[in-house]
CSV table of C-alpha atoms and ligand atoms in Angstrom, one decimal:
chain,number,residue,atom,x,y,z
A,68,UNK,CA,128.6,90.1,78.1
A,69,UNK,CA,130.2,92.9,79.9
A,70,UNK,CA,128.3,95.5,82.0
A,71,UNK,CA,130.5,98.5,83.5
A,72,UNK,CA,129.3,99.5,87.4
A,73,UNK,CA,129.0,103.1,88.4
A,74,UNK,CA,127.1,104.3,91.6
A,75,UNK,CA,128.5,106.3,94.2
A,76,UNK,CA,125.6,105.9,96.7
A,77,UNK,CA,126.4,101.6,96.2
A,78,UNK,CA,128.7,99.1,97.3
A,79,UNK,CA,130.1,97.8,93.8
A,80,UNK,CA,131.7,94.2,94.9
A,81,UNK,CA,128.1,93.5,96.7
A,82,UNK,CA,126.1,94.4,93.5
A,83,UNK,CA,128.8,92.2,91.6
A,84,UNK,CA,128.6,89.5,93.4
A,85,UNK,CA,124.6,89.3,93.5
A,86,UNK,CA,125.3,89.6,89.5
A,87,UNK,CA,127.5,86.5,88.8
A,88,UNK,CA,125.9,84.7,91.3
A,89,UNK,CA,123.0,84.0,88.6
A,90,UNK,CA,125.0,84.7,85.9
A,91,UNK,CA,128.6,83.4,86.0
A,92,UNK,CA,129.8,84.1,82.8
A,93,UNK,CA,129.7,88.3,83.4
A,94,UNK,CA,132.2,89.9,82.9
A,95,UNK,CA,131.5,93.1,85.7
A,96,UNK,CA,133.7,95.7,85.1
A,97,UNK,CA,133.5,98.9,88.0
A,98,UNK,CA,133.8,102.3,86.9
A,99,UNK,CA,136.7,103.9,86.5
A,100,UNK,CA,138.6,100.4,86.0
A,101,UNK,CA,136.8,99.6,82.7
A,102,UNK,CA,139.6,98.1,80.2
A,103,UNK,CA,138.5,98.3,76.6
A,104,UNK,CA,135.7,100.7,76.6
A,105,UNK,CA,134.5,98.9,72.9
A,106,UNK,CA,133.6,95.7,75.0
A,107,UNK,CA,130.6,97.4,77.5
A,108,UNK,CA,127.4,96.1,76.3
A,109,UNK,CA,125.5,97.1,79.3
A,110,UNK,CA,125.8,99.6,82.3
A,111,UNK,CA,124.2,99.8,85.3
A,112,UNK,CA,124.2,103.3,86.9
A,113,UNK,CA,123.4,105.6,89.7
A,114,UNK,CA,123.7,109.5,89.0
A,115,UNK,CA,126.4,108.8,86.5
A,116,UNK,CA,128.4,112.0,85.1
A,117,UNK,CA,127.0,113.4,82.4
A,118,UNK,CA,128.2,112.4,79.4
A,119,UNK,CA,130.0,109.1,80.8
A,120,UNK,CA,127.3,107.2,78.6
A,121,UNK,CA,128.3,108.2,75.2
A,122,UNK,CA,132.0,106.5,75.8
A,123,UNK,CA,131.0,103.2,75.0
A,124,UNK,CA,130.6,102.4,71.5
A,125,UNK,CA,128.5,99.0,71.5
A,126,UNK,CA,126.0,100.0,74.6
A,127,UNK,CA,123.2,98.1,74.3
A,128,UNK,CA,121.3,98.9,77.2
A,129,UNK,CA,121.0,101.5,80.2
A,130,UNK,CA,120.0,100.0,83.3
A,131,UNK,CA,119.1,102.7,86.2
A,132,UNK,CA,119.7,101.3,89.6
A,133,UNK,CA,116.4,102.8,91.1
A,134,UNK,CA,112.9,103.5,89.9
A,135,UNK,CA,113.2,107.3,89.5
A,136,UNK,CA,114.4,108.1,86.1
A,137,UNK,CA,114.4,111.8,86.1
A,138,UNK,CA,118.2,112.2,86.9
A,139,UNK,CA,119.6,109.9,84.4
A,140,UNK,CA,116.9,111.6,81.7
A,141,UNK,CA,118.6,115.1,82.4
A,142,UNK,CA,121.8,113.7,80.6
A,143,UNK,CA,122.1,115.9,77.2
A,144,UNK,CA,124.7,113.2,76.2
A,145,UNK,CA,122.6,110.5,76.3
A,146,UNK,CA,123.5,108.2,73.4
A,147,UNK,CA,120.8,107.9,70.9
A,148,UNK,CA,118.6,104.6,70.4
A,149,UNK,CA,120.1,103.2,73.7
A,150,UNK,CA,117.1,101.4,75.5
A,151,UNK,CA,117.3,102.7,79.3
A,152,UNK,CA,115.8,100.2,81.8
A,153,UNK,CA,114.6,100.9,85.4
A,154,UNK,CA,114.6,98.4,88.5
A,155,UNK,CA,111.3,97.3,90.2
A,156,UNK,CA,112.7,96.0,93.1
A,157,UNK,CA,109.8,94.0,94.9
A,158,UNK,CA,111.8,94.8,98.5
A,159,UNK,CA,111.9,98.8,97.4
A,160,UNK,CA,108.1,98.2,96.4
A,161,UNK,CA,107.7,96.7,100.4
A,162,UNK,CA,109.9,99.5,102.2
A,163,UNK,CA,108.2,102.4,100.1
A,164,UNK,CA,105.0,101.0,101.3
A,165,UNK,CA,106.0,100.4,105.1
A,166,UNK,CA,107.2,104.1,104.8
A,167,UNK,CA,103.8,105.5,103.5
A,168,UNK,CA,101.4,103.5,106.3
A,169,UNK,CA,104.1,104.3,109.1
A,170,UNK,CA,103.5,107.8,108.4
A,171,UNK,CA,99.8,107.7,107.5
A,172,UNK,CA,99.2,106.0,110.9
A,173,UNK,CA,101.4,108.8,112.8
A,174,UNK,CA,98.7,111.6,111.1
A,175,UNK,CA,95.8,108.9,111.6
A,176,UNK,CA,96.6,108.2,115.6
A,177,UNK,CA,97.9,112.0,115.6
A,178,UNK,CA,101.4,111.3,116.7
A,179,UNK,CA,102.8,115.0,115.7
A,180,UNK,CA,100.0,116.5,117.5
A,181,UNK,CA,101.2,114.1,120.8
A,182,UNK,CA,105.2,114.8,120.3
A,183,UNK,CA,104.2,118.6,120.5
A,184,UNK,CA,102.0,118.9,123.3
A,185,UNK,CA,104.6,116.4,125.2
A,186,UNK,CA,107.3,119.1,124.5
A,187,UNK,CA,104.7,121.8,126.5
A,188,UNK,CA,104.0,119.0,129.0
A,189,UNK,CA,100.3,119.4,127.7
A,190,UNK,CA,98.1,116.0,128.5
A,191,UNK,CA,96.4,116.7,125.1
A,192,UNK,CA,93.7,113.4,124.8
A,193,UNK,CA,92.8,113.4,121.2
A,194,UNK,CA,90.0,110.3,120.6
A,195,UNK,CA,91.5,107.9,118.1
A,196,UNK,CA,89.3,107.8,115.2
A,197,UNK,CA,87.5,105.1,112.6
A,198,UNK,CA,90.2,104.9,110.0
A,199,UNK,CA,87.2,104.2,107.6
A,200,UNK,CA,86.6,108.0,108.2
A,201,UNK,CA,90.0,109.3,106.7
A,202,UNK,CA,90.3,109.8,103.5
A,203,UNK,CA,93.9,109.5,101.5
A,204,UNK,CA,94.9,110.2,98.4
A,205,UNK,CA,97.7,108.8,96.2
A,206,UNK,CA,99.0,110.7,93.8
A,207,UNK,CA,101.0,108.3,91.3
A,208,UNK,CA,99.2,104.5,91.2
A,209,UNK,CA,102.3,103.0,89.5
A,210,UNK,CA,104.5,100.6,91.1
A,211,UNK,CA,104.7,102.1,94.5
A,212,UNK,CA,101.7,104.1,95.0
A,213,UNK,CA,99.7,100.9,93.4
A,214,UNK,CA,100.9,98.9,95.9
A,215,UNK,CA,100.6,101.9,99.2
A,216,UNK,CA,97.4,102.1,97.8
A,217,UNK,CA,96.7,98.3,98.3
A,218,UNK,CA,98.2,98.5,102.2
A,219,UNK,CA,96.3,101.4,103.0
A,220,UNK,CA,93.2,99.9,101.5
A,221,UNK,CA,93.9,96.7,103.6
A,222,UNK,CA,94.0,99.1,106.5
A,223,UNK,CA,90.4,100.0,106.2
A,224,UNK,CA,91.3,103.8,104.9
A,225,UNK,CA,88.9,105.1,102.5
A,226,UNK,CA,91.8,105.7,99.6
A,227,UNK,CA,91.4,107.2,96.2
A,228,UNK,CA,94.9,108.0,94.1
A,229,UNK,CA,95.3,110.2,90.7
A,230,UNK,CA,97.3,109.1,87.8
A,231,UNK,CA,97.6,110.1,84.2
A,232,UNK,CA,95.2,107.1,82.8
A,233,UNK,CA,92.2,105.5,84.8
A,234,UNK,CA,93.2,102.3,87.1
A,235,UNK,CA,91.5,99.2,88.7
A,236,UNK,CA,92.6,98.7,91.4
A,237,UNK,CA,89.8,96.7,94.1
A,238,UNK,CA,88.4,99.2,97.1
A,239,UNK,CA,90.6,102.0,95.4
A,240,UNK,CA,89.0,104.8,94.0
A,241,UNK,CA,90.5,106.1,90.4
A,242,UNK,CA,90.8,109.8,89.2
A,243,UNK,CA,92.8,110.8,86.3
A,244,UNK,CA,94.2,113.4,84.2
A,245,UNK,CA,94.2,116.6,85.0
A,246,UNK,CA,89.8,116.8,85.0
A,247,UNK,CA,90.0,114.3,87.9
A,248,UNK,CA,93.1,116.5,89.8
A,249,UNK,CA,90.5,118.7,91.8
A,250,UNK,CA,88.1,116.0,92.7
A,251,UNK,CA,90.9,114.2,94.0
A,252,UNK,CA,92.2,116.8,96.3
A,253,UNK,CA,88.9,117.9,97.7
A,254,UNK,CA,88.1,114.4,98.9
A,255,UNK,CA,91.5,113.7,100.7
A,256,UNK,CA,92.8,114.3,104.0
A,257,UNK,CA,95.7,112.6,103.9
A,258,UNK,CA,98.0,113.2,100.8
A,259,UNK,CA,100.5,110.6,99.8
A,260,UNK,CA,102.8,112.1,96.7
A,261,UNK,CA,104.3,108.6,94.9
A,262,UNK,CA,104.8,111.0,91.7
A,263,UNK,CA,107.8,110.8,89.4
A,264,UNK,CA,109.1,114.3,88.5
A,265,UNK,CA,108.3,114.8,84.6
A,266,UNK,CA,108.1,118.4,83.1
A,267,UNK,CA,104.3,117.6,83.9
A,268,UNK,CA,104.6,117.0,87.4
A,269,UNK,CA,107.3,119.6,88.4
A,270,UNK,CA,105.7,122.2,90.8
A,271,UNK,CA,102.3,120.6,90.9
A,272,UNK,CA,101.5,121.2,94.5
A,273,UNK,CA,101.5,125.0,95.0
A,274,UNK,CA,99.4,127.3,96.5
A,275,UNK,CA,96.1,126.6,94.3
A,276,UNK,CA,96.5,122.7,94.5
A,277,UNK,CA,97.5,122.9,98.3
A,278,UNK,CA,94.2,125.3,98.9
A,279,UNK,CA,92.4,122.8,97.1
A,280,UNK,CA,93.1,119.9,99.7
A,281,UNK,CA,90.2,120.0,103.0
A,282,UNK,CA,92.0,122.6,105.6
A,283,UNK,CA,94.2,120.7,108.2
A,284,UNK,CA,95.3,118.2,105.6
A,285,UNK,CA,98.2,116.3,106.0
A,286,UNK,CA,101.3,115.7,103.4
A,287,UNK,CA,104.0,113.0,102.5
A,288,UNK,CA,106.4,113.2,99.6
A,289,UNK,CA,108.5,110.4,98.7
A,290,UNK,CA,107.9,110.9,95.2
A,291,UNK,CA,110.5,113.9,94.4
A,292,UNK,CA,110.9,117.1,95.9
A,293,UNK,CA,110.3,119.1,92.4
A,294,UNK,CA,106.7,118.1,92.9
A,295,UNK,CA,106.1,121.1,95.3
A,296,UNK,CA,106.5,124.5,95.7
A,297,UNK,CA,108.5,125.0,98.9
A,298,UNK,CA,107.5,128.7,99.7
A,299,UNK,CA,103.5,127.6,98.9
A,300,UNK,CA,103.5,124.6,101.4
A,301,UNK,CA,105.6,126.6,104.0
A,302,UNK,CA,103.0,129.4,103.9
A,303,UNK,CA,100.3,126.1,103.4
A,304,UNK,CA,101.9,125.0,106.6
A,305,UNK,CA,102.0,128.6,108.6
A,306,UNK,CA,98.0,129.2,108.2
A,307,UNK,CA,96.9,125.8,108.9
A,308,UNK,CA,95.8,124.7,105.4
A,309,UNK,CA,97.8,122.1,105.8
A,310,UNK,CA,98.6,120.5,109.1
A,311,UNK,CA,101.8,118.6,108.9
A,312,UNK,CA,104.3,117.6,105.8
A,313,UNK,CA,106.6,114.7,106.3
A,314,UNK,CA,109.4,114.8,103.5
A,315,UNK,CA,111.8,112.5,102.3
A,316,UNK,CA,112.7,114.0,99.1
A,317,UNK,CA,113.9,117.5,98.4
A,318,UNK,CA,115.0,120.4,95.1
A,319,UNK,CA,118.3,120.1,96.7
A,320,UNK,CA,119.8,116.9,98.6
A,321,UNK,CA,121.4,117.2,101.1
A,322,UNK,CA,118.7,119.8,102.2
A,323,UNK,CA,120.9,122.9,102.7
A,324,UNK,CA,121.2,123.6,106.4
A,325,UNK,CA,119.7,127.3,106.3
A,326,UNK,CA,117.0,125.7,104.7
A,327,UNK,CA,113.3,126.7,106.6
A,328,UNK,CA,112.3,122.8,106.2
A,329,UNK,CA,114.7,122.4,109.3
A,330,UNK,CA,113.1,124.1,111.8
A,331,UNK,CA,109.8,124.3,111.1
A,332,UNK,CA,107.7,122.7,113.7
A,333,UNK,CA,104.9,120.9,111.3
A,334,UNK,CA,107.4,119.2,108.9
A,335,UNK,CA,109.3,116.2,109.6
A,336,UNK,CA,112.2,115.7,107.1
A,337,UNK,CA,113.9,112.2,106.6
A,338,UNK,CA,117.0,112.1,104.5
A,339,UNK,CA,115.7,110.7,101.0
A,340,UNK,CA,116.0,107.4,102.5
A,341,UNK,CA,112.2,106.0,102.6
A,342,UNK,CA,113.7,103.0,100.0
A,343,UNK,CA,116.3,101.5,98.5
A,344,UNK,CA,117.3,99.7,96.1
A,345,UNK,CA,119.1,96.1,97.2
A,346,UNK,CA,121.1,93.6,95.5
A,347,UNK,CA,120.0,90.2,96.5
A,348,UNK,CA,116.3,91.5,95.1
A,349,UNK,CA,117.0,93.8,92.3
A,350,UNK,CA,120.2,91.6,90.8
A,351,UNK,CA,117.0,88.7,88.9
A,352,UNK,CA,115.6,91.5,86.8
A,353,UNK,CA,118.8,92.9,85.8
A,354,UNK,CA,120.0,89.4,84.7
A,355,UNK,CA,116.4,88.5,83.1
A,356,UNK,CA,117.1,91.8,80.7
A,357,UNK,CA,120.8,90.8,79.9
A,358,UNK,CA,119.2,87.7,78.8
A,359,UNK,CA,116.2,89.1,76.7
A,360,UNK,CA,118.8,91.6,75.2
A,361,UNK,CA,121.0,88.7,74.4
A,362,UNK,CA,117.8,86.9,73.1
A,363,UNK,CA,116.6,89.6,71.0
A,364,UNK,CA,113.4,89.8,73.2
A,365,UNK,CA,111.5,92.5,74.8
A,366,UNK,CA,113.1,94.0,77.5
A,367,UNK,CA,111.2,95.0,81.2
A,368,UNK,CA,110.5,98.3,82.4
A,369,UNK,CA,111.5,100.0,79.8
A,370,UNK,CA,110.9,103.8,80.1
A,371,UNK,CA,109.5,105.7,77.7
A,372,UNK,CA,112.0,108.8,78.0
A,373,UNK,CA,109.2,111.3,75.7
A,374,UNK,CA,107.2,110.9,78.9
A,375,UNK,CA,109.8,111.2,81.5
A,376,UNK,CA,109.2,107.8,83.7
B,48,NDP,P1,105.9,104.3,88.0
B,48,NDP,O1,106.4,104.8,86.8
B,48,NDP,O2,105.6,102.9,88.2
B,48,NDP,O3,104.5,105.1,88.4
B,48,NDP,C1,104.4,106.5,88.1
B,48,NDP,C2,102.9,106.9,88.4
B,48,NDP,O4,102.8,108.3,88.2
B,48,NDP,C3,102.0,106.2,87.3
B,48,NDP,O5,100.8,105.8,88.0
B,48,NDP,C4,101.7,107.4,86.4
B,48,NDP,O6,100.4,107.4,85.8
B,48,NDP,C5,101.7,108.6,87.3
B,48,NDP,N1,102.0,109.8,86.6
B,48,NDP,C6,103.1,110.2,85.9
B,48,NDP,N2,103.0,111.4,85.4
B,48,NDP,C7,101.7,111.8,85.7
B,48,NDP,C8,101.0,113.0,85.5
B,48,NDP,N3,101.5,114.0,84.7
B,48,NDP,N4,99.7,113.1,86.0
B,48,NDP,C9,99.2,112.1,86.8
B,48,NDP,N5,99.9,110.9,87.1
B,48,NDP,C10,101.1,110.8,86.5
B,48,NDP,O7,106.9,104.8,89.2
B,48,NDP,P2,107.1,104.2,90.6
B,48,NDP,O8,105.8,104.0,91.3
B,48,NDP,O9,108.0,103.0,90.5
B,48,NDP,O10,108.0,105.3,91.3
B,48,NDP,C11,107.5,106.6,91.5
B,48,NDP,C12,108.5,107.6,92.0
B,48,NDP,O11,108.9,107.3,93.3
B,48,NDP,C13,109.9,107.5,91.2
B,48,NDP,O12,109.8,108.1,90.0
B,48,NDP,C14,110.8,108.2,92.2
B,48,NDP,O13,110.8,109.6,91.9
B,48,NDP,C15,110.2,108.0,93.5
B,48,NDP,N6,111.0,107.1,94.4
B,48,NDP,C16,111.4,107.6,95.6
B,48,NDP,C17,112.2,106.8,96.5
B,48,NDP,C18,112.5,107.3,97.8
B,48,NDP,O14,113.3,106.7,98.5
B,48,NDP,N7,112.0,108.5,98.2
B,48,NDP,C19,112.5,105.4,96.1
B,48,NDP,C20,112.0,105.0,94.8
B,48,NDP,C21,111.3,105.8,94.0
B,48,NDP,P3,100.0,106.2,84.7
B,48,NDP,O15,100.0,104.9,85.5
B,48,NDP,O16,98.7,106.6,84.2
B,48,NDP,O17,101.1,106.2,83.7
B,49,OXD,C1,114.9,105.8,93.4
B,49,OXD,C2,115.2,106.5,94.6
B,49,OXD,O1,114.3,106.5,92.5
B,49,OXD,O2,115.9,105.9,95.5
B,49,OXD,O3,115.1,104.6,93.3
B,49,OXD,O4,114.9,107.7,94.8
């Protein structure tokens, strides 16, 4: 089988290596050097150009190398009947959720409201409270905000999360749909946005969703940046509705540098880097699918591109 490599963000000779490591008999081929485009049964891509995918006659299957599908879905040239495939990369699953209790414990201890009163020189004593008193609120219980959920939970936070269909998940409360959205919001303080960006979920925190949070709330998006409205949670952010935003993922990346994110004093911004994809963890999936394509078997994590994720 031959799979063709294209990432800009990814060190190709690592990813290959990972790759014939379990499977010897690959024949990795990394974009542009391709040879005979006819022989590409498989490719494995991050933010490819548009259009690239429609070269290659006998594709078979689409592997994205992340869990966010909403890039590669935006391709017009997408070829037809070609299975696309996402990675669930148990070490992404870990660093997402280290991300999402680091920053839930900074709001919970009150670590912004500390790094601001040191730069006044203010000794402001703020009395550490029970964390079975805060409330969060994932929004997305897939893969990552399933398993957030599950560290939070095991860190005595009294967590709820919204999806599109109802989940089980032990100690976690379960809202749905949009009938459960408003429920959701009014019962957290601590908003965690695992979301991926579908034409559903664009824009979904603006002014009326952010008003609908407790005042003082506190935000984290690491889903995508589409989910908010930038000018409603800046203005959310100026009259204290909401207290603090920590942001990982933006409308445009690199954040422009004019941007008001930058130098507002209730936002943190890290660079789209709360998780990543690695080889050593993410190459056995990619393998297991070659061989169920091979197989004529059901492929993993397929995604269901009429839904966006
Ligand atoms: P999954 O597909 O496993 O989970 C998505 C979740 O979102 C599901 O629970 C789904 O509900 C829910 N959902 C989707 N649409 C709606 C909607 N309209 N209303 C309510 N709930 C909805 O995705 P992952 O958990 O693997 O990843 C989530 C996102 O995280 C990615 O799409 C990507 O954008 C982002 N990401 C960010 C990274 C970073 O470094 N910042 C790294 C990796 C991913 P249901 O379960 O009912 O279908
Ligand atoms: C992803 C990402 O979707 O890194 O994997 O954002």
């Amino acid at each position: 089988m031959a799979l063709m490599f294209f990432s800009e963000y990814d060190d190709p000779r690592e990813w290959k290596e990972h790759l014939v490591a379990l499977m010897p008999d690959l024949d990795v081929r990394i974009w542009p050097d391709l040879g005979r485009l006819e022989d590409i049964d498989c490719a494995l891509v991050w933010k490819h150009k548009p259009g690239d995918l429609k070269r290659y006659p006998n594709l078979k299957m689409i592997v994205n190398l992340g869990a966010g599908v909403d890039y590669i879905l935006t391709d017009p040239d997408l070829p037809r009947g070609v299975p696309i495939v996402r990675l669930v990369d148990p070490y992404l699953t870990k660093q997402m959720s280290d991300y999402i209790v680091l920053t839930v414990l900074a709001y919970h201890r009150r670590f912004p409201e500390f790094a601001r009163a040191q730069r006044e020189r203010r000794w402001q004593y703020i009395h550490p409270v029970d964390p079975a008193r805060t409330r969060v609120g994932v929004m997305g219980l897939g893969v990552l905000g399933g398993d957030a959920a599950r560290r939070l939970r095991e860190l005595d936070f009294q967590v709820a999360g919204w999806s599109r269909t109802p989940k089980a998940i032990d100690g976690v409360a379960s809202f749905h749909g949009a009938d459960g959205l408003m429920p959701f919001l009014d019962r957290t303080d601590i908003l965690v946005c695992l979301l991926p960006r579908t034409r559903d979920t664009d824009d979904l925190l603006d002014a009326r969703t952010l008003r609908a949070l407790p005042q003082g709330a506190r935000v984290v998006n690491a889903g995508r940046g589409h989910l908010i409205v930038d000018g409603d949670l800046i203005a959310a952010l100026d009259d204290g509705q909401i207290a603090h935003a920590t942001l990982d993922v933006f409308r445009t990346e690199p954040l422009p540098a004019d941007h008001p994110y930058w130098r507002h004093e209730r936002v943190t911004i890290t660079p789209h880097c709360a998780s990543v994809t690695l080889p050593r963890t993410a190459a056995p999936q990619i393998i297991d699918n070659l061989r169920r394509l091979r197989d004529g078997r059901k492929l993993l994590n397929r995604v269901d591109p009429a839904a966006g994720y």
